[in-house]
PDB file of C-alpha atoms in Angstrom:
ATOM      1  CA  UNK A   1      -0.161  -0.061  -0.092  1.00  0.00           C
ATOM      2  CA  UNK A   2       1.056   3.574  -0.761  1.00  0.00           C
ATOM      3  CA  UNK A   3       1.773   5.522   2.278  1.00  0.00           C
ATOM      4  CA  UNK A   4      -0.008   8.501   1.673  1.00  0.00           C
ATOM      5  CA  UNK A   5       1.919  10.605   4.325  1.00  0.00           C
ATOM      6  CA  UNK A   6       4.609  10.983   1.844  1.00  0.00           C
ATOM      7  CA  UNK A   7       2.816  13.694   0.257  1.00  0.00           C
ATOM      8  CA  UNK A   8       2.596  15.731   3.213  1.00  0.00           C
ATOM      9  CA  UNK A   9       3.453  19.586   2.792  1.00  0.00           C
ATOM     10  CA  UNK A  10       5.793  21.134   4.659  1.00  0.00           C
ATOM     11  CA  UNK A  11       4.779  23.836   6.869  1.00  0.00           C
ATOM     12  CA  UNK A  12       6.833  26.553   5.044  1.00  0.00           C
ATOM     13  CA  UNK A  13       8.634  27.079   2.222  1.00  0.00           C
ATOM     14  CA  UNK A  14      11.212  29.999   1.155  1.00  0.00           C
ATOM     15  CA  UNK A  15      10.039  32.041  -2.057  1.00  0.00           C
ATOM     16  CA  UNK A  16      12.675  33.529  -4.303  1.00  0.00           C
ATOM     17  CA  UNK A  17      11.671  36.928  -5.084  1.00  0.00           C
ATOM     18  CA  UNK A  18      11.235  38.003  -8.596  1.00  0.00           C
ATOM     19  CA  UNK A  19      11.616  41.796  -9.801  1.00  0.00           C
ATOM     20  CA  UNK A  20       9.157  44.123 -11.925  1.00  0.00           C
ATOM     21  CA  UNK A  21      10.706  42.871 -14.771  1.00  0.00           C
ATOM     22  CA  UNK A  22      10.054  38.785 -13.676  1.00  0.00           C
ATOM     23  CA  UNK A  23      13.808  38.368 -12.744  1.00  0.00           C
ATOM     24  CA  UNK A  24      14.634  36.640  -9.510  1.00  0.00           C
ATOM     25  CA  UNK A  25      16.408  39.001  -7.430  1.00  0.00           C
ATOM     26  CA  UNK A  26      19.539  38.681  -5.797  1.00  0.00           C
ATOM     27  CA  UNK A  27      21.311  40.728  -2.857  1.00  0.00           C
ATOM     28  CA  UNK A  28      24.913  40.643  -4.596  1.00  0.00           C
ATOM     29  CA  UNK A  29      26.182  40.860  -7.785  1.00  0.00           C
ATOM     30  CA  UNK A  30      27.234  37.222  -7.740  1.00  0.00           C
ATOM     31  CA  UNK A  31      23.897  36.022  -7.745  1.00  0.00           C
ATOM     32  CA  UNK A  32      24.656  33.607  -4.634  1.00  0.00           C
ATOM     33  CA  UNK A  33      22.191  35.394  -2.407  1.00  0.00           C
ATOM     34  CA  UNK A  34      18.587  35.019  -3.276  1.00  0.00           C
ATOM     35  CA  UNK A  35      16.333  37.689  -1.901  1.00  0.00           C
ATOM     36  CA  UNK A  36      13.785  35.084  -0.436  1.00  0.00           C
ATOM     37  CA  UNK A  37      10.186  35.297   1.265  1.00  0.00           C
ATOM     38  CA  UNK A  38       9.916  32.532   3.914  1.00  0.00           C
ATOM     39  CA  UNK A  39       5.991  31.650   4.295  1.00  0.00           C
ATOM     40  CA  UNK A  40       3.811  29.277   6.013  1.00  0.00           C
ATOM     41  CA  UNK A  41       1.797  27.081   3.770  1.00  0.00           C
ATOM     42  CA  UNK A  42      -1.822  25.964   3.217  1.00  0.00           C
ATOM     43  CA  UNK A  43      -1.191  23.084   5.464  1.00  0.00           C
ATOM     44  CA  UNK A  44      -0.193  25.099   8.407  1.00  0.00           C
ATOM     45  CA  UNK A  45      -1.483  26.395  11.550  1.00  0.00           C
ATOM     46  CA  UNK A  46      -0.689  30.043  10.970  1.00  0.00           C
ATOM     47  CA  UNK A  47      -2.373  29.944   7.564  1.00  0.00           C
ATOM     48  CA  UNK A  48      -5.443  28.265   8.609  1.00  0.00           C
ATOM     49  CA  UNK A  49      -5.848  31.271  11.104  1.00  0.00           C
ATOM     50  CA  UNK A  50      -5.614  33.644   8.607  1.00  0.00           C
ATOM     51  CA  UNK A  51      -8.178  31.957   6.563  1.00  0.00           C
ATOM     52  CA  UNK A  52     -10.542  32.012   9.399  1.00  0.00           C
ATOM     53  CA  UNK A  53     -10.019  35.675   9.546  1.00  0.00           C
ATOM     54  CA  UNK A  54     -10.712  36.175   5.949  1.00  0.00           C
ATOM     55  CA  UNK A  55     -13.953  34.134   6.118  1.00  0.00           C
ATOM     56  CA  UNK A  56     -15.389  36.090   9.576  1.00  0.00           C
ATOM     57  CA  UNK A  57     -13.987  39.540   7.467  1.00  0.00           C
ATOM     58  CA  UNK A  58     -16.233  38.477   4.814  1.00  0.00           C
ATOM     59  CA  UNK A  59     -19.367  37.501   7.224  1.00  0.00           C
ATOM     60  CA  UNK A  60     -18.773  40.605   9.163  1.00  0.00           C
ATOM     61  CA  UNK A  61     -19.165  42.262   5.933  1.00  0.00           C
ATOM     62  CA  UNK A  62     -22.603  40.818   4.845  1.00  0.00           C
ATOM     63  CA  UNK A  63     -23.957  41.403   8.532  1.00  0.00           C
ATOM     64  CA  UNK A  64     -23.178  45.003   8.048  1.00  0.00           C
ATOM     65  CA  UNK A  65     -24.753  45.366   4.949  1.00  0.00           C
ATOM     66  CA  UNK A  66     -27.923  43.682   6.205  1.00  0.00           C
ATOM     67  CA  UNK A  67     -26.892  40.105   4.929  1.00  0.00           C
ATOM     68  CA  UNK A  68     -26.072  41.321   1.032  1.00  0.00           C
ATOM     69  CA  UNK A  69     -22.534  40.387  -0.060  1.00  0.00           C
ATOM     70  CA  UNK A  70     -20.020  43.427  -0.572  1.00  0.00           C
ATOM     71  CA  UNK A  71     -16.637  44.418  -1.023  1.00  0.00           C
ATOM     72  CA  UNK A  72     -14.115  46.152   1.325  1.00  0.00           C
ATOM     73  CA  UNK A  73     -12.499  49.606  -0.272  1.00  0.00           C
ATOM     74  CA  UNK A  74      -9.352  49.378  -1.912  1.00  0.00           C
ATOM     75  CA  UNK A  75      -7.608  50.884   0.675  1.00  0.00           C
ATOM     76  CA  UNK A  76      -9.024  48.656   3.400  1.00  0.00           C
ATOM     77  CA  UNK A  77      -8.512  45.228   0.575  1.00  0.00           C
ATOM     78  CA  UNK A  78      -4.350  46.349   0.392  1.00  0.00           C
ATOM     79  CA  UNK A  79      -4.748  46.483   4.377  1.00  0.00           C
ATOM     80  CA  UNK A  80      -6.326  43.570   5.158  1.00  0.00           C
ATOM     81  CA  UNK A  81      -4.114  41.685   2.512  1.00  0.00           C
ATOM     82  CA  UNK A  82      -0.832  43.272   4.094  1.00  0.00           C
ATOM     83  CA  UNK A  83      -1.715  41.647   7.280  1.00  0.00           C
ATOM     84  CA  UNK A  84      -2.595  38.622   6.262  1.00  0.00           C
ATOM     85  CA  UNK A  85       0.195  38.119   4.358  1.00  0.00           C
ATOM     86  CA  UNK A  86       2.453  39.438   7.245  1.00  0.00           C
ATOM     87  CA  UNK A  87       0.783  36.475   9.695  1.00  0.00           C
ATOM     88  CA  UNK A  88       1.895  33.977   7.305  1.00  0.00           C
ATOM     89  CA  UNK A  89       5.484  35.318   6.276  1.00  0.00           C
ATOM     90  CA  UNK A  90       8.179  33.737   8.659  1.00  0.00           C
ATOM     91  CA  UNK A  91      11.222  35.729   7.549  1.00  0.00           C
ATOM     92  CA  UNK A  92      12.686  37.813   4.919  1.00  0.00           C
ATOM     93  CA  UNK A  93      16.238  36.599   3.534  1.00  0.00           C
ATOM     94  CA  UNK A  94      18.479  39.153   1.836  1.00  0.00           C
ATOM     95  CA  UNK A  95      15.609  41.856   1.735  1.00  0.00           C
ATOM     96  CA  UNK A  96      15.633  44.933   3.293  1.00  0.00           C
ATOM     97  CA  UNK A  97      12.625  47.478   3.341  1.00  0.00           C
ATOM     98  CA  UNK A  98      14.238  51.004   4.312  1.00  0.00           C
ATOM     99  CA  UNK A  99      10.778  52.531   4.496  1.00  0.00           C
ATOM    100  CA  UNK A 100      10.279  50.215   8.188  1.00  0.00           C
ATOM    101  CA  UNK A 101      12.946  52.121   9.692  1.00  0.00           C
ATOM    102  CA  UNK A 102      13.401  49.793  12.853  1.00  0.00           C
ATOM    103  CA  UNK A 103      10.618  47.746  12.218  1.00  0.00           C
ATOM    104  CA  UNK A 104      10.753  44.092  12.398  1.00  0.00           C
ATOM    105  CA  UNK A 105       9.052  40.833  12.345  1.00  0.00           C
ATOM    106  CA  UNK A 106       5.193  41.212  11.451  1.00  0.00           C
ATOM    107  CA  UNK A 107       5.321  45.394  11.420  1.00  0.00           C
ATOM    108  CA  UNK A 108       8.307  44.967   8.984  1.00  0.00           C
ATOM    109  CA  UNK A 109       6.251  42.758   6.437  1.00  0.00           C
ATOM    110  CA  UNK A 110       3.006  44.086   6.869  1.00  0.00           C
ATOM    111  CA  UNK A 111       4.878  47.769   5.820  1.00  0.00           C
ATOM    112  CA  UNK A 112       6.332  45.885   2.953  1.00  0.00           C
ATOM    113  CA  UNK A 113       3.052  44.156   1.749  1.00  0.00           C
ATOM    114  CA  UNK A 114       1.089  47.444   2.208  1.00  0.00           C
ATOM    115  CA  UNK A 115       3.274  49.855  -0.014  1.00  0.00           C
ATOM    116  CA  UNK A 116       1.225  49.871  -3.590  1.00  0.00           C
ATOM    117  CA  UNK A 117       4.868  50.727  -5.124  1.00  0.00           C
ATOM    118  CA  UNK A 118       6.099  47.044  -4.773  1.00  0.00           C
ATOM    119  CA  UNK A 119       2.871  45.091  -5.177  1.00  0.00           C
ATOM    120  CA  UNK A 120       4.393  42.517  -7.717  1.00  0.00           C
ATOM    121  CA  UNK A 121       5.948  41.450  -4.283  1.00  0.00           C
ATOM    122  CA  UNK A 122       2.301  39.896  -2.460  1.00  0.00           C
ATOM    123  CA  UNK A 123       1.096  39.023  -6.106  1.00  0.00           C
ATOM    124  CA  UNK A 124       3.891  36.633  -6.332  1.00  0.00           C
ATOM    125  CA  UNK A 125       3.441  35.422  -2.312  1.00  0.00           C
ATOM    126  CA  UNK A 126      -0.423  35.052  -2.668  1.00  0.00           C
ATOM    127  CA  UNK A 127       0.167  32.703  -6.206  1.00  0.00           C
ATOM    128  CA  UNK A 128       2.816  30.638  -4.450  1.00  0.00           C
ATOM    129  CA  UNK A 129       0.453  29.702  -1.255  1.00  0.00           C
ATOM    130  CA  UNK A 130      -1.878  28.474  -3.291  1.00  0.00           C
ATOM    131  CA  UNK A 131       0.434  25.986  -5.076  1.00  0.00           C
ATOM    132  CA  UNK A 132       0.970  23.141  -2.936  1.00  0.00           C
ATOM    133  CA  UNK A 133       3.638  22.090  -5.043  1.00  0.00           C
ATOM    134  CA  UNK A 134       5.697  24.668  -3.328  1.00  0.00           C
ATOM    135  CA  UNK A 135       5.478  22.969   0.254  1.00  0.00           C
ATOM    136  CA  UNK A 136       7.590  20.212  -0.438  1.00  0.00           C
ATOM    137  CA  UNK A 137       9.993  18.871   2.617  1.00  0.00           C
ATOM    138  CA  UNK A 138      12.755  20.443   1.936  1.00  0.00           C
ATOM    139  CA  UNK A 139      11.793  22.985  -1.208  1.00  0.00           C
ATOM    140  CA  UNK A 140      12.905  26.225  -1.401  1.00  0.00           C
ATOM    141  CA  UNK A 141       9.900  27.334  -3.902  1.00  0.00           C
ATOM    142  CA  UNK A 142      10.635  29.355  -6.790  1.00  0.00           C
TER     143      UNK A 142
END
């Protein structure tokens, strides 16, 4: 019999960030230090917590709108997305975000994700986290 647990997803993976031009980013000229963001995946507890919060937000918006579906404003969506991505981010590797100043951890992650001029980064993370194939044990993402 096949042991299906061999297909179990790892909790985290490192996503090699691409620039606006679609090329992978490195923090050095020799291209030995990839710019990566380590994230929790869809099989992890932090991801499940974020999913539950997203569901609760949707339900609250419906309640506040007499049971009719409604969407958040663009500003609110950006803030919520930044918060959600920050909660599933473990670390930045070889990546600095000077506008965040001395902020670390979740505050740093959220500041970067909320920057609309760097919107290509959250899109990469959203795409990567939806792909269970990125969460192979020992994987480094793409």
